[in-house]
Amino acid sequence: KAGVTQTPRYLIKTRGQQVTLSCSPISGHRSVSWYQQTPGQGLQFLFEYFSETQRNKGNFPGRFSGRQFSNSRSEMNVSTLELGDSALYLCASSLSLLYEQYFGPGTRLTVT
Amino acid sequence: TQLLEQSPQFLSIQEGENLTVYCNSSSVFSSLQWYRQEPGEGPVLLVTVVTGGEVKKLKRLTFQFGDARKDSSLHITAAQPGDTGLYLCAGRGNSGYALNFGKGTSLLVTP
């Protein structure tokens, strides 16, 4: 069974731009969570989707948003990028809410 | 947010040594997971513990969940260079869906 895939793997953007990251979960998994990982803060929860609905949200500004499609694929969007948004963005999928999460390789975003 | 504190933050040992890393919180968790992450990759799930006092073994790795379900430890016997990585613990509280992560223990095992 294929694992979680994330595209793109690397991205360089300029401050003020916006970016969209994509995540394809493991086949059969219906829940997708997004995390931001930085050296200083570690892994921080952004949001979780199940059945195309956001079920839980972390403490991030409204510039961070996401959505989930009917095939469980998910995208997250960051608008008006700031230098501090440079991070590894990780997507994790699970069969359903509260189940074990399996991570993708991440998207490395660099904001200049 | 239920905080998880991991110690030590960094650990550098030689091949063949034993080590223990800790994950502590003042909160109770319904379950706790351990992950290992290598540079440039996503975390890989190692184990999930759900019962207070539970001990799970995965080859040379032994995981323990505290009786009160507030802490956990990971013991590695005869460490190998392939064990090098960032070890993360993550807990899910009794009432929330979100998985809270510790900041991790960065382990380096040299030959």
PDB file of N, CA and C in Angstrom, chain A residues 10-87:
ATOM      1  N   TYR A  10       9.797  20.494  -2.086  1.00  0.00           N
ATOM      2  CA  TYR A  10      10.532  21.716  -1.750  1.00  0.00           C
ATOM      3  C   TYR A  10       9.902  22.895  -2.472  1.00  0.00           C
ATOM      4  N   LEU A  11       9.926  24.017  -1.783  1.00  0.00           N
ATOM      5  CA  LEU A  11       9.288  25.213  -2.328  1.00  0.00           C
ATOM      6  C   LEU A  11       9.993  26.446  -1.787  1.00  0.00           C
ATOM      7  N   ILE A  12      10.279  27.386  -2.665  1.00  0.00           N
ATOM      8  CA  ILE A  12      10.847  28.670  -2.241  1.00  0.00           C
ATOM      9  C   ILE A  12       9.898  29.761  -2.693  1.00  0.00           C
ATOM     10  N   LYS A  13       9.469  30.571  -1.748  1.00  0.00           N
ATOM     11  CA  LYS A  13       8.538  31.657  -2.036  1.00  0.00           C
ATOM     12  C   LYS A  13       9.074  32.951  -1.444  1.00  0.00           C
ATOM     13  N   THR A  14       8.510  34.033  -1.935  1.00  0.00           N
ATOM     14  CA  THR A  14       8.888  35.356  -1.464  1.00  0.00           C
ATOM     15  C   THR A  14       7.852  35.865  -0.472  1.00  0.00           C
ATOM     16  N   ARG A  15       8.301  36.611   0.503  1.00  0.00           N
ATOM     17  CA  ARG A  15       7.400  37.202   1.494  1.00  0.00           C
ATOM     18  C   ARG A  15       6.249  37.921   0.808  1.00  0.00           C
ATOM     19  N   GLY A  16       5.039  37.691   1.300  1.00  0.00           N
ATOM     20  CA  GLY A  16       3.850  38.309   0.733  1.00  0.00           C
ATOM     21  C   GLY A  16       3.105  37.427  -0.248  1.00  0.00           C
ATOM     22  N   GLN A  17       3.783  36.430  -0.799  1.00  0.00           N
ATOM     23  CA  GLN A  17       3.112  35.523  -1.729  1.00  0.00           C
ATOM     24  C   GLN A  17       2.245  34.540  -0.967  1.00  0.00           C
ATOM     25  N   GLN A  18       1.515  33.726  -1.724  1.00  0.00           N
ATOM     26  CA  GLN A  18       0.748  32.663  -1.104  1.00  0.00           C
ATOM     27  C   GLN A  18       1.212  31.323  -1.669  1.00  0.00           C
ATOM     28  N   VAL A  19       0.881  30.248  -0.945  1.00  0.00           N
ATOM     29  CA  VAL A  19       1.343  28.932  -1.359  1.00  0.00           C
ATOM     30  C   VAL A  19       0.268  27.892  -1.053  1.00  0.00           C
ATOM     31  N   THR A  20       0.186  26.874  -1.902  1.00  0.00           N
ATOM     32  CA  THR A  20      -0.735  25.759  -1.692  1.00  0.00           C
ATOM     33  C   THR A  20       0.057  24.463  -1.680  1.00  0.00           C
ATOM     34  N   LEU A  21      -0.136  23.678  -0.641  1.00  0.00           N
ATOM     35  CA  LEU A  21       0.539  22.398  -0.498  1.00  0.00           C
ATOM     36  C   LEU A  21      -0.503  21.291  -0.603  1.00  0.00           C
ATOM     37  N   SER A  22      -0.082  20.154  -1.160  1.00  0.00           N
ATOM     38  CA  SER A  22      -1.021  19.070  -1.405  1.00  0.00           C
ATOM     39  C   SER A  22      -0.627  17.806  -0.656  1.00  0.00           C
ATOM     40  N   CYS A  23      -1.626  17.036  -0.260  1.00  0.00           N
ATOM     41  CA  CYS A  23      -1.397  15.797   0.480  1.00  0.00           C
ATOM     42  C   CYS A  23      -2.371  14.737  -0.008  1.00  0.00           C
ATOM     43  N   SER A  24      -1.826  13.569  -0.377  1.00  0.00           N
ATOM     44  CA  SER A  24      -2.670  12.427  -0.734  1.00  0.00           C
ATOM     45  C   SER A  24      -2.514  11.365   0.345  1.00  0.00           C
ATOM     46  N   PRO A  25      -3.590  11.018   1.048  1.00  0.00           N
ATOM     47  CA  PRO A  25      -3.480  10.073   2.160  1.00  0.00           C
ATOM     48  C   PRO A  25      -3.330   8.635   1.672  1.00  0.00           C
ATOM     49  N   ILE A  26      -3.034   7.770   2.629  1.00  0.00           N
ATOM     50  CA  ILE A  26      -2.997   6.339   2.341  1.00  0.00           C
ATOM     51  C   ILE A  26      -4.395   5.910   1.893  1.00  0.00           C
ATOM     52  N   SER A  27      -4.447   5.030   0.914  1.00  0.00           N
ATOM     53  CA  SER A  27      -5.729   4.572   0.396  1.00  0.00           C
ATOM     54  C   SER A  27      -6.595   4.012   1.529  1.00  0.00           C
ATOM     55  N   GLY A  28      -7.837   4.504   1.597  1.00  0.00           N
ATOM     56  CA  GLY A  28      -8.742   4.045   2.645  1.00  0.00           C
ATOM     57  C   GLY A  28      -8.761   4.924   3.878  1.00  0.00           C
ATOM     58  N   HIS A  29      -7.761   5.770   4.021  1.00  0.00           N
ATOM     59  CA  HIS A  29      -7.728   6.697   5.155  1.00  0.00           C
ATOM     60  C   HIS A  29      -8.617   7.893   4.858  1.00  0.00           C
ATOM     61  N   ARG A  30      -9.399   8.275   5.842  1.00  0.00           N
ATOM     62  CA  ARG A  30     -10.352   9.357   5.628  1.00  0.00           C
ATOM     63  C   ARG A  30     -10.032  10.620   6.418  1.00  0.00           C
ATOM     64  N   SER A  31      -9.045  10.535   7.304  1.00  0.00           N
ATOM     65  CA  SER A  31      -8.694  11.708   8.105  1.00  0.00           C
ATOM     66  C   SER A  31      -7.301  12.190   7.725  1.00  0.00           C
ATOM     67  N   VAL A  32      -7.165  13.499   7.591  1.00  0.00           N
ATOM     68  CA  VAL A  32      -5.881  14.103   7.257  1.00  0.00           C
ATOM     69  C   VAL A  32      -5.598  15.234   8.242  1.00  0.00           C
ATOM     70  N   SER A  33      -4.382  15.222   8.787  1.00  0.00           N
ATOM     71  CA  SER A  33      -3.955  16.287   9.693  1.00  0.00           C
ATOM     72  C   SER A  33      -2.739  16.970   9.112  1.00  0.00           C
ATOM     73  N   TRP A  34      -2.583  18.239   9.450  1.00  0.00           N
ATOM     74  CA  TRP A  34      -1.436  19.021   8.996  1.00  0.00           C
ATOM     75  C   TRP A  34      -0.674  19.552  10.202  1.00  0.00           C
ATOM     76  N   TYR A  35       0.660  19.550  10.086  1.00  0.00           N
ATOM     77  CA  TYR A  35       1.523  20.038  11.146  1.00  0.00           C
ATOM     78  C   TYR A  35       2.609  20.931  10.541  1.00  0.00           C
ATOM     79  N   GLN A  36       3.057  21.879  11.339  1.00  0.00           N
ATOM     80  CA  GLN A  36       4.215  22.700  10.988  1.00  0.00           C
ATOM     81  C   GLN A  36       5.358  22.297  11.913  1.00  0.00           C
ATOM     82  N   GLN A  37       6.527  22.044  11.355  1.00  0.00           N
ATOM     83  CA  GLN A  37       7.682  21.678  12.168  1.00  0.00           C
ATOM     84  C   GLN A  37       8.812  22.673  11.962  1.00  0.00           C
ATOM     85  N   THR A  38       9.258  23.285  13.041  1.00  0.00           N
ATOM     86  CA  THR A  38      10.404  24.196  13.025  1.00  0.00           C
ATOM     87  C   THR A  38      11.366  23.773  14.117  1.00  0.00           C
ATOM     88  N   PRO A  39      12.653  24.125  13.978  1.00  0.00           N
ATOM     89  CA  PRO A  39      13.638  23.733  14.997  1.00  0.00           C
ATOM     90  C   PRO A  39      13.290  24.281  16.376  1.00  0.00           C
ATOM     91  N   GLY A  40      12.726  25.464  16.433  1.00  0.00           N
ATOM     92  CA  GLY A  40      12.465  26.079  17.728  1.00  0.00           C
ATOM     93  C   GLY A  40      11.195  25.602  18.401  1.00  0.00           C
ATOM     94  N   GLN A  41      10.165  25.390  17.633  1.00  0.00           N
ATOM     95  CA  GLN A  41       8.849  25.053  18.185  1.00  0.00           C
ATOM     96  C   GLN A  41       8.493  23.576  18.064  1.00  0.00           C
ATOM     97  N   GLY A  42       9.254  22.831  17.289  1.00  0.00           N
ATOM     98  CA  GLY A  42       8.916  21.424  17.107  1.00  0.00           C
ATOM     99  C   GLY A  42       7.709  21.263  16.203  1.00  0.00           C
ATOM    100  N   LEU A  43       6.984  20.174  16.408  1.00  0.00           N
ATOM    101  CA  LEU A  43       5.799  19.874  15.609  1.00  0.00           C
ATOM    102  C   LEU A  43       4.577  20.530  16.226  1.00  0.00           C
ATOM    103  N   GLN A  44       3.936  21.392  15.452  1.00  0.00           N
ATOM    104  CA  GLN A  44       2.740  22.066  15.953  1.00  0.00           C
ATOM    105  C   GLN A  44       1.560  21.746  15.055  1.00  0.00           C
ATOM    106  N   PHE A  45       0.457  21.423  15.690  1.00  0.00           N
ATOM    107  CA  PHE A  45      -0.752  21.017  14.993  1.00  0.00           C
ATOM    108  C   PHE A  45      -1.421  22.212  14.323  1.00  0.00           C
ATOM    109  N   LEU A  46      -1.757  22.045  13.042  1.00  0.00           N
ATOM    110  CA  LEU A  46      -2.444  23.097  12.295  1.00  0.00           C
ATOM    111  C   LEU A  46      -3.941  22.835  12.244  1.00  0.00           C
ATOM    112  N   PHE A  47      -4.342  21.742  11.620  1.00  0.00           N
ATOM    113  CA  PHE A  47      -5.753  21.370  11.560  1.00  0.00           C
ATOM    114  C   PHE A  47      -5.911  19.917  11.139  1.00  0.00           C
ATOM    115  N   GLU A  48      -7.129  19.412  11.366  1.00  0.00           N
ATOM    116  CA  GLU A  48      -7.447  18.040  11.010  1.00  0.00           C
ATOM    117  C   GLU A  48      -8.771  18.013  10.266  1.00  0.00           C
ATOM    118  N   TYR A  49      -8.833  17.226   9.210  1.00  0.00           N
ATOM    119  CA  TYR A  49     -10.030  17.089   8.395  1.00  0.00           C
ATOM    120  C   TYR A  49     -10.514  15.651   8.381  1.00  0.00           C
ATOM    121  N   PHE A  50     -11.807  15.519   8.355  1.00  0.00           N
ATOM    122  CA  PHE A  50     -12.447  14.208   8.227  1.00  0.00           C
ATOM    123  C   PHE A  50     -13.743  14.403   7.476  1.00  0.00           C
ATOM    124  N   SER A  51     -13.953  13.598   6.455  1.00  0.00           N
ATOM    125  CA  SER A  51     -15.159  13.720   5.631  1.00  0.00           C
ATOM    126  C   SER A  51     -15.385  15.143   5.162  1.00  0.00           C
ATOM    127  N   GLU A  52     -14.315  15.745   4.667  1.00  0.00           N
ATOM    128  CA  GLU A  52     -14.344  17.085   4.048  1.00  0.00           C
ATOM    129  C   GLU A  52     -14.661  18.200   5.032  1.00  0.00           C
ATOM    130  N   THR A  53     -14.659  17.910   6.322  1.00  0.00           N
ATOM    131  CA  THR A  53     -14.976  18.913   7.345  1.00  0.00           C
ATOM    132  C   THR A  53     -13.787  19.094   8.273  1.00  0.00           C
ATOM    133  N   GLN A  54     -13.488  20.335   8.597  1.00  0.00           N
ATOM    134  CA  GLN A  54     -12.428  20.585   9.576  1.00  0.00           C
ATOM    135  C   GLN A  54     -12.950  20.217  10.958  1.00  0.00           C
ATOM    136  N   ARG A  55     -12.274  19.296  11.618  1.00  0.00           N
ATOM    137  CA  ARG A  55     -12.747  18.786  12.904  1.00  0.00           C
ATOM    138  C   ARG A  55     -12.006  19.414  14.073  1.00  0.00           C
ATOM    139  N   ASN A  56     -10.831  19.903  13.830  1.00  0.00           N
ATOM    140  CA  ASN A  56     -10.026  20.443  14.911  1.00  0.00           C
ATOM    141  C   ASN A  56      -9.046  21.430  14.317  1.00  0.00           C
ATOM    142  N   LYS A  57      -8.721  22.473  15.078  1.00  0.00           N
ATOM    143  CA  LYS A  57      -7.834  23.508  14.564  1.00  0.00           C
ATOM    144  C   LYS A  57      -6.855  23.909  15.636  1.00  0.00           C
ATOM    145  N   GLY A  58      -5.602  24.097  15.243  1.00  0.00           N
ATOM    146  CA  GLY A  58      -4.578  24.535  16.161  1.00  0.00           C
ATOM    147  C   GLY A  58      -4.558  26.049  16.277  1.00  0.00           C
ATOM    148  N   ASN A  59      -3.580  26.549  17.005  1.00  0.00           N
ATOM    149  CA  ASN A  59      -3.505  27.969  17.300  1.00  0.00           C
ATOM    150  C   ASN A  59      -2.639  28.697  16.273  1.00  0.00           C
ATOM    151  N   PHE A  60      -3.139  28.795  15.070  1.00  0.00           N
ATOM    152  CA  PHE A  60      -2.429  29.490  13.986  1.00  0.00           C
ATOM    153  C   PHE A  60      -3.334  30.589  13.430  1.00  0.00           C
ATOM    154  N   PRO A  61      -2.717  31.637  12.861  1.00  0.00           N
ATOM    155  CA  PRO A  61      -3.543  32.735  12.323  1.00  0.00           C
ATOM    156  C   PRO A  61      -4.369  32.290  11.122  1.00  0.00           C
ATOM    157  N   GLY A  62      -5.338  33.119  10.778  1.00  0.00           N
ATOM    158  CA  GLY A  62      -6.251  32.800   9.699  1.00  0.00           C
ATOM    159  C   GLY A  62      -5.600  32.718   8.328  1.00  0.00           C
ATOM    160  N   ARG A  63      -4.333  33.151   8.241  1.00  0.00           N
ATOM    161  CA  ARG A  63      -3.622  33.027   6.961  1.00  0.00           C
ATOM    162  C   ARG A  63      -3.426  31.563   6.577  1.00  0.00           C
ATOM    163  N   PHE A  64      -3.526  30.706   7.557  1.00  0.00           N
ATOM    164  CA  PHE A  64      -3.385  29.263   7.325  1.00  0.00           C
ATOM    165  C   PHE A  64      -4.783  28.660   7.168  1.00  0.00           C
ATOM    166  N   SER A  65      -5.007  28.018   6.061  1.00  0.00           N
ATOM    167  CA  SER A  65      -6.304  27.406   5.829  1.00  0.00           C
ATOM    168  C   SER A  65      -6.113  26.080   5.103  1.00  0.00           C
ATOM    169  N   GLY A  66      -7.154  25.304   5.088  1.00  0.00           N
ATOM    170  CA  GLY A  66      -7.058  24.015   4.421  1.00  0.00           C
ATOM    171  C   GLY A  66      -8.402  23.561   3.932  1.00  0.00           C
ATOM    172  N   ARG A  67      -8.388  22.454   3.228  1.00  0.00           N
ATOM    173  CA  ARG A  67      -9.639  21.829   2.818  1.00  0.00           C
ATOM    174  C   ARG A  67      -9.375  20.375   2.486  1.00  0.00           C
ATOM    175  N   GLN A  68     -10.443  19.611   2.454  1.00  0.00           N
ATOM    176  CA  GLN A  68     -10.339  18.210   2.093  1.00  0.00           C
ATOM    177  C   GLN A  68     -11.378  17.915   1.028  1.00  0.00           C
ATOM    178  N   PHE A  69     -10.986  17.111   0.071  1.00  0.00           N
ATOM    179  CA  PHE A  69     -11.855  16.773  -1.046  1.00  0.00           C
ATOM    180  C   PHE A  69     -12.563  15.444  -0.792  1.00  0.00           C
ATOM    181  N   SER A  70     -13.504  15.131  -1.643  1.00  0.00           N
ATOM    182  CA  SER A  70     -14.310  13.924  -1.450  1.00  0.00           C
ATOM    183  C   SER A  70     -13.475  12.636  -1.541  1.00  0.00           C
ATOM    184  N   ASN A  71     -12.324  12.712  -2.198  1.00  0.00           N
ATOM    185  CA  ASN A  71     -11.453  11.523  -2.277  1.00  0.00           C
ATOM    186  C   ASN A  71     -10.440  11.494  -1.135  1.00  0.00           C
ATOM    187  N   SER A  72     -10.656  12.335  -0.136  1.00  0.00           N
ATOM    188  CA  SER A  72      -9.828  12.456   1.077  1.00  0.00           C
ATOM    189  C   SER A  72      -8.524  13.214   0.872  1.00  0.00           C
ATOM    190  N   ARG A  73      -8.175  13.520  -0.354  1.00  0.00           N
ATOM    191  CA  ARG A  73      -6.991  14.354  -0.580  1.00  0.00           C
ATOM    192  C   ARG A  73      -7.192  15.711   0.078  1.00  0.00           C
ATOM    193  N   SER A  74      -6.088  16.310   0.501  1.00  0.00           N
ATOM    194  CA  SER A  74      -6.207  17.578   1.226  1.00  0.00           C
ATOM    195  C   SER A  74      -5.198  18.580   0.698  1.00  0.00           C
ATOM    196  N   GLU A  75      -5.542  19.826   0.836  1.00  0.00           N
ATOM    197  CA  GLU A  75      -4.630  20.923   0.512  1.00  0.00           C
ATOM    198  C   GLU A  75      -4.605  21.879   1.679  1.00  0.00           C
ATOM    199  N   MET A  76      -3.458  22.516   1.865  1.00  0.00           N
ATOM    200  CA  MET A  76      -3.417  23.618   2.809  1.00  0.00           C
ATOM    201  C   MET A  76      -2.843  24.838   2.084  1.00  0.00           C
ATOM    202  N   ASN A  77      -3.314  25.982   2.487  1.00  0.00           N
ATOM    203  CA  ASN A  77      -2.934  27.224   1.851  1.00  0.00           C
ATOM    204  C   ASN A  77      -2.408  28.196   2.915  1.00  0.00           C
ATOM    205  N   VAL A  78      -1.343  28.869   2.570  1.00  0.00           N
ATOM    206  CA  VAL A  78      -0.843  29.937   3.437  1.00  0.00           C
ATOM    207  C   VAL A  78      -0.794  31.210   2.602  1.00  0.00           C
ATOM    208  N   SER A  79      -1.501  32.225   3.037  1.00  0.00           N
ATOM    209  CA  SER A  79      -1.518  33.490   2.303  1.00  0.00           C
ATOM    210  C   SER A  79      -0.580  34.494   2.973  1.00  0.00           C
ATOM    211  N   THR A  80      -0.216  35.500   2.237  1.00  0.00           N
ATOM    212  CA  THR A  80       0.639  36.586   2.734  1.00  0.00           C
ATOM    213  C   THR A  80       1.803  36.012   3.549  1.00  0.00           C
ATOM    214  N   LEU A  81       2.627  35.260   2.887  1.00  0.00           N
ATOM    215  CA  LEU A  81       3.717  34.562   3.558  1.00  0.00           C
ATOM    216  C   LEU A  81       4.638  35.501   4.320  1.00  0.00           C
ATOM    217  N   GLU A  82       5.074  35.021   5.487  1.00  0.00           N
ATOM    218  CA  GLU A  82       6.040  35.741   6.307  1.00  0.00           C
ATOM    219  C   GLU A  82       7.301  34.875   6.431  1.00  0.00           C
ATOM    220  N   LEU A  83       8.401  35.537   6.782  1.00  0.00           N
ATOM    221  CA  LEU A  83       9.661  34.802   6.910  1.00  0.00           C
ATOM    222  C   LEU A  83       9.530  33.660   7.916  1.00  0.00           C
ATOM    223  N   GLY A  84       8.761  33.889   8.966  1.00  0.00           N
ATOM    224  CA  GLY A  84       8.576  32.893  10.020  1.00  0.00           C
ATOM    225  C   GLY A  84       7.767  31.685   9.598  1.00  0.00           C
ATOM    226  N   ASP A  85       7.211  31.728   8.397  1.00  0.00           N
ATOM    227  CA  ASP A  85       6.458  30.575   7.899  1.00  0.00           C
ATOM    228  C   ASP A  85       7.373  29.510   7.301  1.00  0.00           C
ATOM    229  N   SER A  86       8.657  29.835   7.196  1.00  0.00           N
ATOM    230  CA  SER A  86       9.616  28.846   6.703  1.00  0.00           C
ATOM    231  C   SER A  86       9.636  27.661   7.655  1.00  0.00           C
ATOM    232  N   ALA A  87       9.366  26.479   7.126  1.00  0.00           N
ATOM    233  CA  ALA A  87       9.225  25.305   7.985  1.00  0.00           C
ATOM    234  C   ALA A  87       9.057  24.069   7.124  1.00  0.00           C
TER     235      ALA A  87
END
